[in-house]
mmCIF file of C-alpha atoms in Angstrom:
data_model
loop_
_atom_site.group_PDB
_atom_site.id
_atom_site.type_symbol
_atom_site.label_atom_id
_atom_site.label_comp_id
_atom_site.label_asym_id
_atom_site.label_seq_id
_atom_site.Cartn_x
_atom_site.Cartn_y
_atom_site.Cartn_z
ATOM 1 C CA MET A 1 37.960 67.872 75.989
ATOM 2 C CA THR A 2 34.666 68.085 74.207
ATOM 3 C CA GLN A 3 34.208 66.048 71.007
ATOM 4 C CA ALA A 4 32.445 68.004 68.200
ATOM 5 C CA LYS A 5 29.570 66.340 66.510
ATOM 6 C CA PHE A 6 29.063 66.729 62.732
ATOM 7 C CA ILE A 7 25.659 65.974 61.361
ATOM 8 C CA GLN A 8 25.556 64.973 57.630
ATOM 9 C CA ARG A 9 22.449 66.345 55.908
ATOM 10 C CA GLY A 10 21.223 65.590 52.319
ATOM 11 C CA ALA A 11 19.387 67.938 49.916
ATOM 12 C CA SER A 12 15.776 68.457 50.631
ATOM 13 C CA LEU A 13 13.051 67.495 48.183
ATOM 14 C CA ILE A 14 12.418 71.168 47.421
ATOM 15 C CA GLU A 15 16.092 71.698 46.554
ATOM 16 C CA ILE A 16 16.087 68.672 44.271
ATOM 17 C CA LEU A 17 12.969 69.898 42.482
ATOM 18 C CA ILE A 18 14.449 73.368 42.042
ATOM 19 C CA GLY A 19 17.659 71.881 40.616
ATOM 20 C CA LEU A 20 15.703 69.678 38.209
ATOM 21 C CA ALA A 21 13.617 72.638 37.092
ATOM 22 C CA ILE A 22 16.723 74.766 36.421
ATOM 23 C CA GLY A 23 18.367 71.901 34.514
ATOM 24 C CA LEU A 24 15.210 71.343 32.464
ATOM 25 C CA ILE A 25 15.011 75.035 31.581
ATOM 26 C CA ILE A 26 18.653 74.965 30.448
ATOM 27 C CA LEU A 27 18.054 71.834 28.333
ATOM 28 C CA VAL A 28 14.933 73.362 26.734
ATOM 29 C CA ALA A 29 16.855 76.555 25.935
ATOM 30 C CA ILE A 30 19.710 74.569 24.395
ATOM 31 C CA GLY A 31 17.301 72.386 22.421
ATOM 32 C CA THR A 32 15.316 75.375 21.139
ATOM 33 C CA ALA A 33 18.496 77.163 20.090
ATOM 34 C CA TYR A 34 19.681 74.021 18.286
ATOM 35 C CA VAL A 35 16.366 73.559 16.451
ATOM 36 C CA ASN A 36 16.233 77.234 15.464
ATOM 37 C CA ALA A 37 19.838 77.166 14.269
ATOM 38 C CA ASN A 38 19.174 73.967 12.313
ATOM 39 C CA ASN A 39 16.069 75.488 10.710
ATOM 40 C CA THR A 40 18.002 78.636 9.808
ATOM 41 C CA ILE A 41 20.740 76.549 8.209
ATOM 42 C CA ARG A 42 18.127 74.547 6.295
ATOM 43 C CA GLN A 43 16.444 77.727 5.062
ATOM 44 C CA ARG A 44 19.809 79.145 3.977
ATOM 45 C CA GLU A 45 20.489 75.902 2.109
ATOM 46 C CA ASP A 46 17.077 76.291 0.463
ATOM 47 C CA GLN A 47 18.001 79.845 -0.549
ATOM 48 C CA ALA A 48 21.227 78.559 -2.120
ATOM 49 C CA GLN A 49 19.277 75.840 -3.934
ATOM 50 C CA LEU A 50 17.128 78.580 -5.439
ATOM 51 C CA ASN A 51 19.746 81.226 -6.167
ATOM 52 C CA ASP A 52 22.501 79.153 -7.763
ATOM 53 C CA PRO A 53 20.419 77.572 -10.585
ATOM 54 C CA ALA A 54 18.527 80.841 -11.183
ATOM 55 C CA ARG A 55 21.787 82.769 -11.495
ATOM 56 C CA ALA A 56 23.135 80.217 -13.986
ATOM 57 C CA VAL A 57 19.915 80.274 -16.039
ATOM 58 C CA LEU A 58 19.722 84.078 -16.165
ATOM 59 C CA THR A 59 23.379 84.200 -17.232
ATOM 60 C CA MET A 60 22.643 81.744 -20.044
ATOM 61 C CA LEU A 61 19.568 83.702 -21.148
ATOM 62 C CA ARG A 62 21.512 86.989 -21.134
ATOM 63 C CA GLN A 63 24.282 85.480 -23.250
ATOM 64 C CA ASN A 64 21.780 84.081 -25.744
ATOM 65 C CA LEU A 65 19.692 87.244 -25.960
ATOM 66 C CA MET A 66 22.753 89.430 -26.499
ATOM 67 C CA GLN A 67 23.691 87.186 -29.446
ATOM 68 C CA ALA A 68 20.158 87.093 -30.864
ATOM 69 C CA GLY A 69 20.135 88.083 -34.524
ATOM 70 C CA TYR A 70 23.912 88.221 -34.849
ATOM 71 C CA VAL A 71 25.272 87.807 -38.375
ATOM 72 C CA ASP A 72 28.998 88.014 -39.109
ATOM 73 C CA ALA A 73 29.122 90.873 -41.619
ATOM 74 C CA PHE A 74 32.609 89.822 -42.762
ATOM 75 C CA ASP A 75 31.835 86.150 -43.248
ATOM 76 C CA LEU A 76 31.755 84.949 -46.852
ATOM 77 C CA ASP A 77 28.491 83.590 -48.240
ATOM 78 C CA VAL A 78 28.264 80.678 -50.683
ATOM 79 C CA ALA A 79 28.919 83.081 -53.593
ATOM 80 C CA GLY A 80 32.150 84.329 -51.997
ATOM 81 C CA GLN A 81 30.707 87.745 -51.068
ATOM 82 C CA THR A 82 30.865 89.174 -47.595
ATOM 83 C CA ARG A 83 27.559 89.262 -45.734
ATOM 84 C CA ALA A 84 27.850 93.055 -45.655
ATOM 85 C CA ALA A 85 27.720 93.108 -49.447
ATOM 86 C CA SER A 86 25.130 90.371 -49.945
ATOM 87 C CA LEU A 87 22.655 91.372 -47.222
ATOM 88 C CA PHE A 88 22.720 95.166 -47.453
ATOM 89 C CA THR A 89 21.957 96.431 -50.934
ATOM 90 C CA GLN A 90 21.020 99.978 -51.815
ATOM 91 C CA GLY A 91 17.603 100.442 -53.362
ATOM 92 C CA ASP A 92 16.074 97.356 -51.707
ATOM 93 C CA GLU A 93 12.862 98.385 -49.926
ATOM 94 C CA ASP A 94 13.086 95.595 -47.347
ATOM 95 C CA LEU A 95 16.660 96.514 -46.539
ATOM 96 C CA ALA A 96 15.749 100.187 -46.259
ATOM 97 C CA ASN A 97 13.089 99.125 -43.787
ATOM 98 C CA LEU A 98 15.840 97.733 -41.539
ATOM 99 C CA PHE A 99 16.658 101.248 -40.408
ATOM 100 C CA ILE A 100 13.534 103.227 -41.335
ATOM 101 C CA ARG A 101 11.127 100.853 -39.497
ATOM 102 C CA SER A 102 8.102 101.537 -41.663
ATOM 103 C CA PRO A 103 4.839 101.343 -39.684
ATOM 104 C CA THR A 104 3.056 99.726 -42.634
ATOM 105 C CA ARG A 105 5.131 96.637 -43.465
ATOM 106 C CA PRO A 106 7.046 93.954 -41.541
ATOM 107 C CA ILE A 107 10.728 94.568 -40.910
ATOM 108 C CA SER A 108 13.333 92.198 -42.247
ATOM 109 C CA THR A 109 16.532 91.496 -40.324
ATOM 110 C CA PRO A 110 19.939 90.258 -41.453
ATOM 111 C CA ILE A 111 19.252 86.798 -40.058
ATOM 112 C CA THR A 112 15.842 86.728 -41.747
ATOM 113 C CA LEU A 113 17.538 87.473 -45.060
ATOM 114 C CA MET A 114 20.164 84.828 -44.328
ATOM 115 C CA PHE A 115 17.557 82.203 -43.302
ATOM 116 C CA PRO A 116 14.077 83.197 -44.578
ATOM 117 C CA GLY A 117 11.325 82.952 -41.987
ATOM 118 C CA LEU A 118 13.730 82.781 -39.025
ATOM 119 C CA THR A 119 13.692 85.797 -36.701
ATOM 120 C CA PRO A 120 16.341 86.762 -34.107
ATOM 121 C CA ILE A 121 13.866 85.954 -31.344
ATOM 122 C CA PHE A 122 10.400 84.451 -31.389
ATOM 123 C CA GLY A 123 8.135 83.969 -28.395
ATOM 124 C CA CYS A 124 4.864 82.342 -27.480
ATOM 125 C CA ASP A 125 2.494 83.056 -24.597
ATOM 126 C CA GLY A 126 2.430 79.308 -24.003
ATOM 127 C CA THR A 127 3.897 76.388 -25.933
ATOM 128 C CA MET A 128 5.676 76.555 -29.300
ATOM 129 C CA ASN A 129 5.168 74.104 -32.139
ATOM 130 C CA GLY A 130 7.967 72.110 -33.737
ATOM 131 C CA THR A 131 11.596 72.004 -32.601
ATOM 132 C CA PRO A 132 14.738 74.068 -33.288
ATOM 133 C CA ASN A 133 16.315 71.009 -34.877
ATOM 134 C CA GLY A 134 13.294 70.650 -37.152
ATOM 135 C CA ILE A 135 13.734 74.261 -38.295
ATOM 136 C CA ALA A 136 17.486 73.887 -38.817
ATOM 137 C CA THR A 137 17.215 70.684 -40.850
ATOM 138 C CA ALA A 138 14.263 71.766 -43.029
ATOM 139 C CA ALA A 139 14.525 73.881 -46.147
ATOM 140 C CA PRO A 140 13.747 77.585 -45.571
ATOM 141 C CA PRO A 141 11.509 79.419 -44.992
ATOM 142 C CA ALA A 142 11.367 78.593 -41.290
ATOM 143 C CA VAL A 143 7.932 77.948 -39.811
ATOM 144 C CA GLN A 144 7.442 79.516 -36.354
ATOM 145 C CA THR A 145 4.038 78.986 -34.731
ATOM 146 C CA CYS A 146 2.609 78.836 -31.211
ATOM 147 C CA GLY A 147 0.561 76.164 -29.469
ATOM 148 C CA ALA A 148 -1.588 76.170 -26.324
ATOM 149 C CA LEU A 149 -1.742 79.393 -24.302
ATOM 150 C CA SER A 150 -0.604 79.600 -20.677
ATOM 151 C CA ALA A 151 -0.481 82.513 -18.245
ATOM 152 C CA THR A 152 2.633 81.195 -16.487
ATOM 153 C CA ARG A 153 4.491 78.901 -18.914
ATOM 154 C CA HIS A 154 5.881 80.836 -21.891
ATOM 155 C CA THR A 155 8.420 79.859 -24.561
ATOM 156 C CA LEU A 156 11.352 81.820 -26.007
ATOM 157 C CA GLN A 157 13.363 80.964 -29.131
ATOM 158 C CA ILE A 158 16.665 82.675 -29.970
ATOM 159 C CA ALA A 159 18.627 82.440 -33.230
ATOM 160 C CA TYR A 160 22.046 83.744 -34.236
ATOM 161 C CA GLN A 161 24.952 82.840 -36.487
ATOM 162 C CA GLY A 162 27.250 80.640 -34.442
ATOM 163 C CA VAL A 163 29.606 79.147 -37.034
ATOM 164 C CA PRO A 164 31.394 80.891 -39.938
ATOM 165 C CA ASN A 165 30.386 79.792 -43.409
ATOM 166 C CA ASN A 166 34.041 79.845 -44.419
ATOM 167 C CA ALA A 167 36.359 79.152 -41.508
ATOM 168 C CA GLY A 168 39.369 79.984 -43.664
ATOM 169 C CA ASN A 169 38.237 83.580 -44.140
ATOM 170 C CA ALA A 170 40.717 85.653 -42.131
ATOM 171 C CA THR A 171 38.235 88.487 -41.557
ATOM 172 C CA ASN A 172 35.645 86.333 -39.767
ATOM 173 C CA SER A 173 34.435 87.684 -36.457
ATOM 174 C CA LEU A 174 33.342 84.178 -35.481
ATOM 175 C CA ALA A 175 35.619 81.413 -34.255
ATOM 176 C CA ALA A 176 35.409 78.000 -35.875
ATOM 177 C CA LEU A 177 33.321 75.278 -34.213
ATOM 178 C CA ASN A 178 35.148 74.121 -31.083
ATOM 179 C CA PRO A 179 33.688 71.547 -28.630
ATOM 180 C CA ASN A 180 36.374 72.437 -26.067
ATOM 181 C CA THR A 181 35.471 76.130 -25.805
ATOM 182 C CA GLY A 182 31.782 75.841 -26.760
ATOM 183 C CA ASP A 183 32.154 78.153 -29.772
ATOM 184 C CA GLY A 184 29.364 77.506 -32.269
ATOM 185 C CA LEU A 185 27.456 75.054 -30.030
ATOM 186 C CA ASP A 186 23.838 75.301 -28.918
ATOM 187 C CA CYS A 187 22.558 75.451 -25.327
ATOM 188 C CA LEU A 188 23.070 71.688 -24.928
ATOM 189 C CA GLN A 189 26.621 71.840 -26.318
ATOM 190 C CA GLN A 190 25.594 70.303 -29.640
ATOM 191 C CA ALA A 191 27.004 71.314 -33.019
ATOM 192 C CA PRO A 192 24.594 72.681 -35.658
ATOM 193 C CA PRO A 193 23.399 70.250 -38.347
ATOM 194 C CA ALA A 194 25.870 69.624 -41.154
ATOM 195 C CA GLY A 195 26.248 72.647 -43.404
ATOM 196 C CA GLN A 196 24.260 74.907 -41.068
ATOM 197 C CA THR A 197 25.794 78.046 -39.537
ATOM 198 C CA ILE A 198 22.776 79.135 -37.473
ATOM 199 C CA VAL A 199 22.314 78.217 -33.793
ATOM 200 C CA ILE A 200 18.706 78.068 -32.552
ATOM 201 C CA ASN A 201 17.965 77.668 -28.828
ATOM 202 C CA ARG A 202 14.495 77.337 -27.329
ATOM 203 C CA PHE A 203 13.715 77.821 -23.614
ATOM 204 C CA SER A 204 10.499 76.543 -22.014
ATOM 205 C CA LEU A 205 9.175 74.633 -18.997
ATOM 206 C CA SER A 206 8.693 70.887 -18.708
ATOM 207 C CA PRO A 207 5.724 69.657 -20.763
ATOM 208 C CA LEU A 208 2.466 69.175 -18.891
ATOM 209 C CA PRO A 209 1.178 67.077 -17.239
ATOM 210 C CA LEU A 210 4.079 66.445 -14.893
ATOM 211 C CA ALA A 211 4.678 62.974 -13.489
ATOM 212 C CA ALA A 212 3.387 62.344 -9.973
ATOM 213 C CA GLY A 213 5.709 63.980 -7.440
ATOM 214 C CA ALA A 214 7.851 65.640 -10.137
ATOM 215 C CA ASP A 215 8.923 69.289 -9.986
ATOM 216 C CA SER A 216 8.648 71.581 -12.981
ATOM 217 C CA GLN A 217 11.943 72.262 -14.760
ATOM 218 C CA LEU A 218 13.262 74.921 -17.124
ATOM 219 C CA ARG A 219 14.543 73.157 -20.211
ATOM 220 C CA CYS A 220 16.341 74.015 -23.412
ATOM 221 C CA ALA A 221 16.146 72.446 -26.854
ATOM 222 C CA GLY A 222 18.897 73.270 -29.347
ATOM 223 C CA SER A 223 19.132 73.043 -33.105
ATOM 224 C CA GLY A 224 21.868 70.413 -32.841
ATOM 225 C CA GLY A 225 19.497 67.642 -31.676
ATOM 226 C CA ALA A 226 15.842 66.685 -31.619
ATOM 227 C CA ALA A 227 15.449 66.265 -27.847
ATOM 228 C CA GLY A 228 15.349 68.950 -25.161
ATOM 229 C CA GLN A 229 16.977 68.713 -21.745
ATOM 230 C CA ASP A 230 16.235 70.101 -18.274
ATOM 231 C CA ILE A 231 18.718 72.780 -17.208
ATOM 232 C CA ALA A 232 17.262 74.187 -13.951
ATOM 233 C CA PRO A 233 15.110 72.452 -11.308
ATOM 234 C CA GLY A 234 12.058 73.839 -9.577
ATOM 235 C CA VAL A 235 11.111 76.565 -12.093
ATOM 236 C CA GLU A 236 7.324 76.758 -11.850
ATOM 237 C CA GLU A 237 6.677 79.962 -13.824
ATOM 238 C CA PHE A 238 8.509 81.379 -16.865
ATOM 239 C CA VAL A 239 6.884 84.554 -18.172
ATOM 240 C CA LEU A 240 8.186 86.890 -20.874
ATOM 241 C CA ARG A 241 7.372 90.406 -22.060
ATOM 242 C CA TYR A 242 8.914 92.247 -24.982
ATOM 243 C CA GLN A 243 9.906 95.885 -25.357
ATOM 244 C CA MET A 244 9.158 97.239 -28.817
ATOM 245 C CA SER A 245 10.712 100.202 -30.558
ATOM 246 C CA ALA A 246 8.284 102.800 -31.816
ATOM 247 C CA PRO A 247 7.454 102.465 -35.524
ATOM 248 C CA GLY A 248 9.035 104.922 -37.910
ATOM 249 C CA VAL A 249 7.305 107.311 -40.246
ATOM 250 C CA THR A 250 7.032 106.486 -43.914
ATOM 251 C CA PRO A 251 9.295 109.088 -45.558
ATOM 252 C CA GLY A 252 8.023 111.529 -48.124
ATOM 253 C CA PRO A 253 9.972 112.523 -51.254
ATOM 254 C CA LEU A 254 12.171 114.982 -49.340
ATOM 255 C CA ASP A 255 12.113 113.276 -45.929
ATOM 256 C CA GLN A 256 14.656 110.946 -44.358
ATOM 257 C CA GLY A 257 12.111 109.150 -42.163
ATOM 258 C CA VAL A 258 12.500 108.248 -38.515
ATOM 259 C CA ALA A 259 15.576 106.167 -37.750
ATOM 260 C CA ALA A 260 15.411 102.816 -35.989
ATOM 261 C CA GLY A 261 15.228 102.968 -32.216
ATOM 262 C CA GLY A 262 13.808 106.482 -32.257
ATOM 263 C CA GLY A 263 11.507 105.693 -29.331
ATOM 264 C CA GLN A 264 10.176 102.871 -27.174
ATOM 265 C CA GLU A 265 6.687 101.508 -26.733
ATOM 266 C CA ARG A 266 5.351 99.681 -23.716
ATOM 267 C CA TYR A 267 6.100 96.050 -22.957
ATOM 268 C CA LEU A 268 4.030 93.681 -25.065
ATOM 269 C CA THR A 269 3.018 90.044 -24.929
ATOM 270 C CA ALA A 270 4.191 87.645 -27.616
ATOM 271 C CA ALA A 271 0.753 87.733 -29.248
ATOM 272 C CA GLN A 272 0.857 91.550 -29.377
ATOM 273 C CA VAL A 273 4.321 91.497 -30.949
ATOM 274 C CA THR A 274 3.192 89.040 -33.624
ATOM 275 C CA ALA A 275 0.158 91.222 -34.386
ATOM 276 C CA SER A 276 2.212 94.438 -34.656
ATOM 277 C CA ALA A 277 3.372 95.911 -37.963
ATOM 278 C CA GLN A 278 7.037 95.550 -37.005
ATOM 279 C CA ARG A 279 6.653 92.042 -35.624
ATOM 280 C CA TRP A 280 9.655 90.367 -34.021
ATOM 281 C CA ALA A 281 12.286 92.491 -35.742
ATOM 282 C CA GLY A 282 11.066 95.480 -33.702
ATOM 283 C CA VAL A 283 11.846 93.954 -30.282
ATOM 284 C CA THR A 284 14.705 95.756 -28.535
ATOM 285 C CA ALA A 285 14.625 94.112 -25.077
ATOM 286 C CA VAL A 286 13.157 91.088 -23.335
ATOM 287 C CA GLU A 287 11.892 90.975 -19.757
ATOM 288 C CA VAL A 288 12.305 87.574 -18.128
ATOM 289 C CA CYS A 289 10.432 86.538 -14.981
ATOM 290 C CA MET A 290 10.900 83.189 -13.234
ATOM 291 C CA VAL A 291 9.321 81.803 -10.083
ATOM 292 C CA SER A 292 11.310 78.937 -8.604
ATOM 293 C CA ALA A 293 10.802 76.599 -5.654
ATOM 294 C CA THR A 294 13.149 74.362 -3.678
ATOM 295 C CA PRO A 295 12.548 70.676 -3.122
ATOM 296 C CA ALA A 296 10.139 70.147 -0.221
ATOM 297 C CA SER A 297 11.626 70.957 3.197
ATOM 298 C CA ARG A 298 11.436 68.261 5.863
ATOM 299 C CA GLY A 299 10.865 68.115 9.604
ATOM 300 C CA PRO A 300 10.617 71.289 11.689
ATOM 301 C CA ALA A 301 12.225 73.287 8.863
ATOM 302 C CA ALA A 302 9.154 72.634 6.735
ATOM 303 C CA GLN A 303 6.841 74.336 9.215
ATOM 304 C CA GLY A 304 9.387 77.108 9.644
ATOM 305 C CA THR A 305 9.344 77.712 5.884
ATOM 306 C CA ILE A 306 5.546 77.802 5.802
ATOM 307 C CA ASP A 307 5.457 80.249 8.720
ATOM 308 C CA LEU A 308 8.107 82.413 7.047
ATOM 309 C CA GLN A 309 6.334 82.424 3.667
ATOM 310 C CA PRO A 310 2.609 81.629 3.903
ATOM 311 C CA ASN A 311 2.058 82.772 0.285
ATOM 312 C CA ARG A 312 4.158 82.316 -2.817
ATOM 313 C CA PRO A 313 5.058 84.886 -5.514
ATOM 314 C CA THR A 314 3.843 84.844 -9.107
ATOM 315 C CA CYS A 315 4.997 86.318 -12.438
ATOM 316 C CA THR A 316 1.500 87.256 -13.610
ATOM 317 C CA ARG A 317 0.646 90.965 -13.747
ATOM 318 C CA ASP A 318 -2.418 93.130 -13.444
ATOM 319 C CA ALA A 319 -3.674 95.617 -16.038
ATOM 320 C CA THR A 320 -1.212 98.278 -14.843
ATOM 321 C CA GLY A 321 1.809 96.006 -15.279
ATOM 322 C CA ALA A 322 2.395 95.462 -11.540
ATOM 323 C CA PHE A 323 2.865 91.922 -10.262
ATOM 324 C CA ASN A 324 -0.306 90.340 -8.953
ATOM 325 C CA PRO A 325 -0.454 89.685 -5.177
ATOM 326 C CA ASN A 326 1.181 86.545 -3.880
ATOM 327 C CA VAL A 327 -1.024 83.471 -3.999
ATOM 328 C CA ALA A 328 -1.771 80.938 -1.261
ATOM 329 C CA ARG A 329 0.337 77.828 -1.052
ATOM 330 C CA ALA A 330 -1.122 74.550 -2.214
ATOM 331 C CA ALA A 331 -2.047 72.156 0.575
ATOM 332 C CA GLY A 332 1.018 70.307 1.840
ATOM 333 C CA ASP A 333 3.463 72.573 -0.028
ATOM 334 C CA ALA A 334 6.498 73.209 2.227
ATOM 335 C CA ARG A 335 8.849 74.562 -0.425
ATOM 336 C CA LEU A 336 10.649 77.906 -0.316
ATOM 337 C CA TRP A 337 9.669 80.159 -3.262
ATOM 338 C CA LYS A 338 11.378 83.104 -4.932
ATOM 339 C CA ARG A 339 10.776 85.342 -7.964
ATOM 340 C CA TYR A 340 13.607 86.431 -10.267
ATOM 341 C CA THR A 341 13.394 89.138 -12.938
ATOM 342 C CA ALA A 342 15.792 90.539 -15.523
ATOM 343 C CA VAL A 343 15.563 92.849 -18.539
ATOM 344 C CA VAL A 344 18.038 92.108 -21.323
ATOM 345 C CA SER A 345 18.650 94.468 -24.241
ATOM 346 C CA LEU A 346 19.094 92.965 -27.682
ATOM 347 C CA ARG A 347 22.317 94.562 -28.832
ATOM 348 C CA ASN A 348 21.880 93.239 -32.366
ATOM 349 C CA ALA A 349 18.619 95.189 -32.636
ATOM 350 C CA VAL A 350 20.754 98.255 -33.392
ATOM 351 C CA PHE A 351 20.363 98.298 -37.133
ATOM 352 C CA VAL A 352 23.138 99.331 -39.493
ATOM 353 C CA THR A 353 23.422 102.331 -41.741
ATOM 354 C CA PRO A 354 22.959 101.299 -45.387
ATOM 355 C CA LEU A 355 25.955 101.193 -47.694
#
């Protein structure tokens, strides 16, 4: 009987090297997939960091702009008359101009008549002097002036009646001041100064120069307090344009004139609105543009963000009204950037028919 011989053989060096190479390829593939997935997650988190505050800010701006210039026509004034009776009087040339829109004289508005010098909205192509609280606590007429110009950092002020003059009046359209619901409060949830029924909110960017390492913020100052407060992080540009209604035609003896809102002009800058015959009472819509950036990305995600977006958007426009081309990133900037735009109609710019 023959005894079989079994020879035990190990893997050769070539087989070991091939196995190591295959394993290394698998590990590299897994590692690359993990890094790419992690970078994608980081970039999606950056997108959320941009979109959520921007959505909240645009919602707040829309709400404010739609209230701009509101006056409760059924509220009682200090003399016990309704606003409808005290503000709209036949034979008054300024009041007639509310709906005729004369091209030769400034237009009054109900809120201007209620608080002289204060317009439903007021904008600056840069900074704005004073504070909403300073306007609300000073004796009328309101003083609204602009400061230093800026191509990318504009200011918008919005005013409307937020609190009824007589809360006991059953025909009020406005609810009484309520800290729980926010009725009658400014953008920082502050009540108007004592005896004041007007809410004034002002939106702008953080004052320059910024502290070292600080990001620019969109902030709001309300008429209920002297100090402003940041409401949205990373907003680097805040640019506004204003849509104006076409001026009316001064009526002749047998003419009715051209009614308010009979046509629209092009979008104007704040300086152009101020220089126009109609001034701020003629604005029927506001275009808002914001450019926001996330906090700086870190690690491989930072380079992935730079590769994805080598340039950043801007809100500035060329002579035709189109946005200027994206601009190069600053050295070391690894933030994700995004531009947001919205056009909001001023519903209280629809002027009433005289009594």
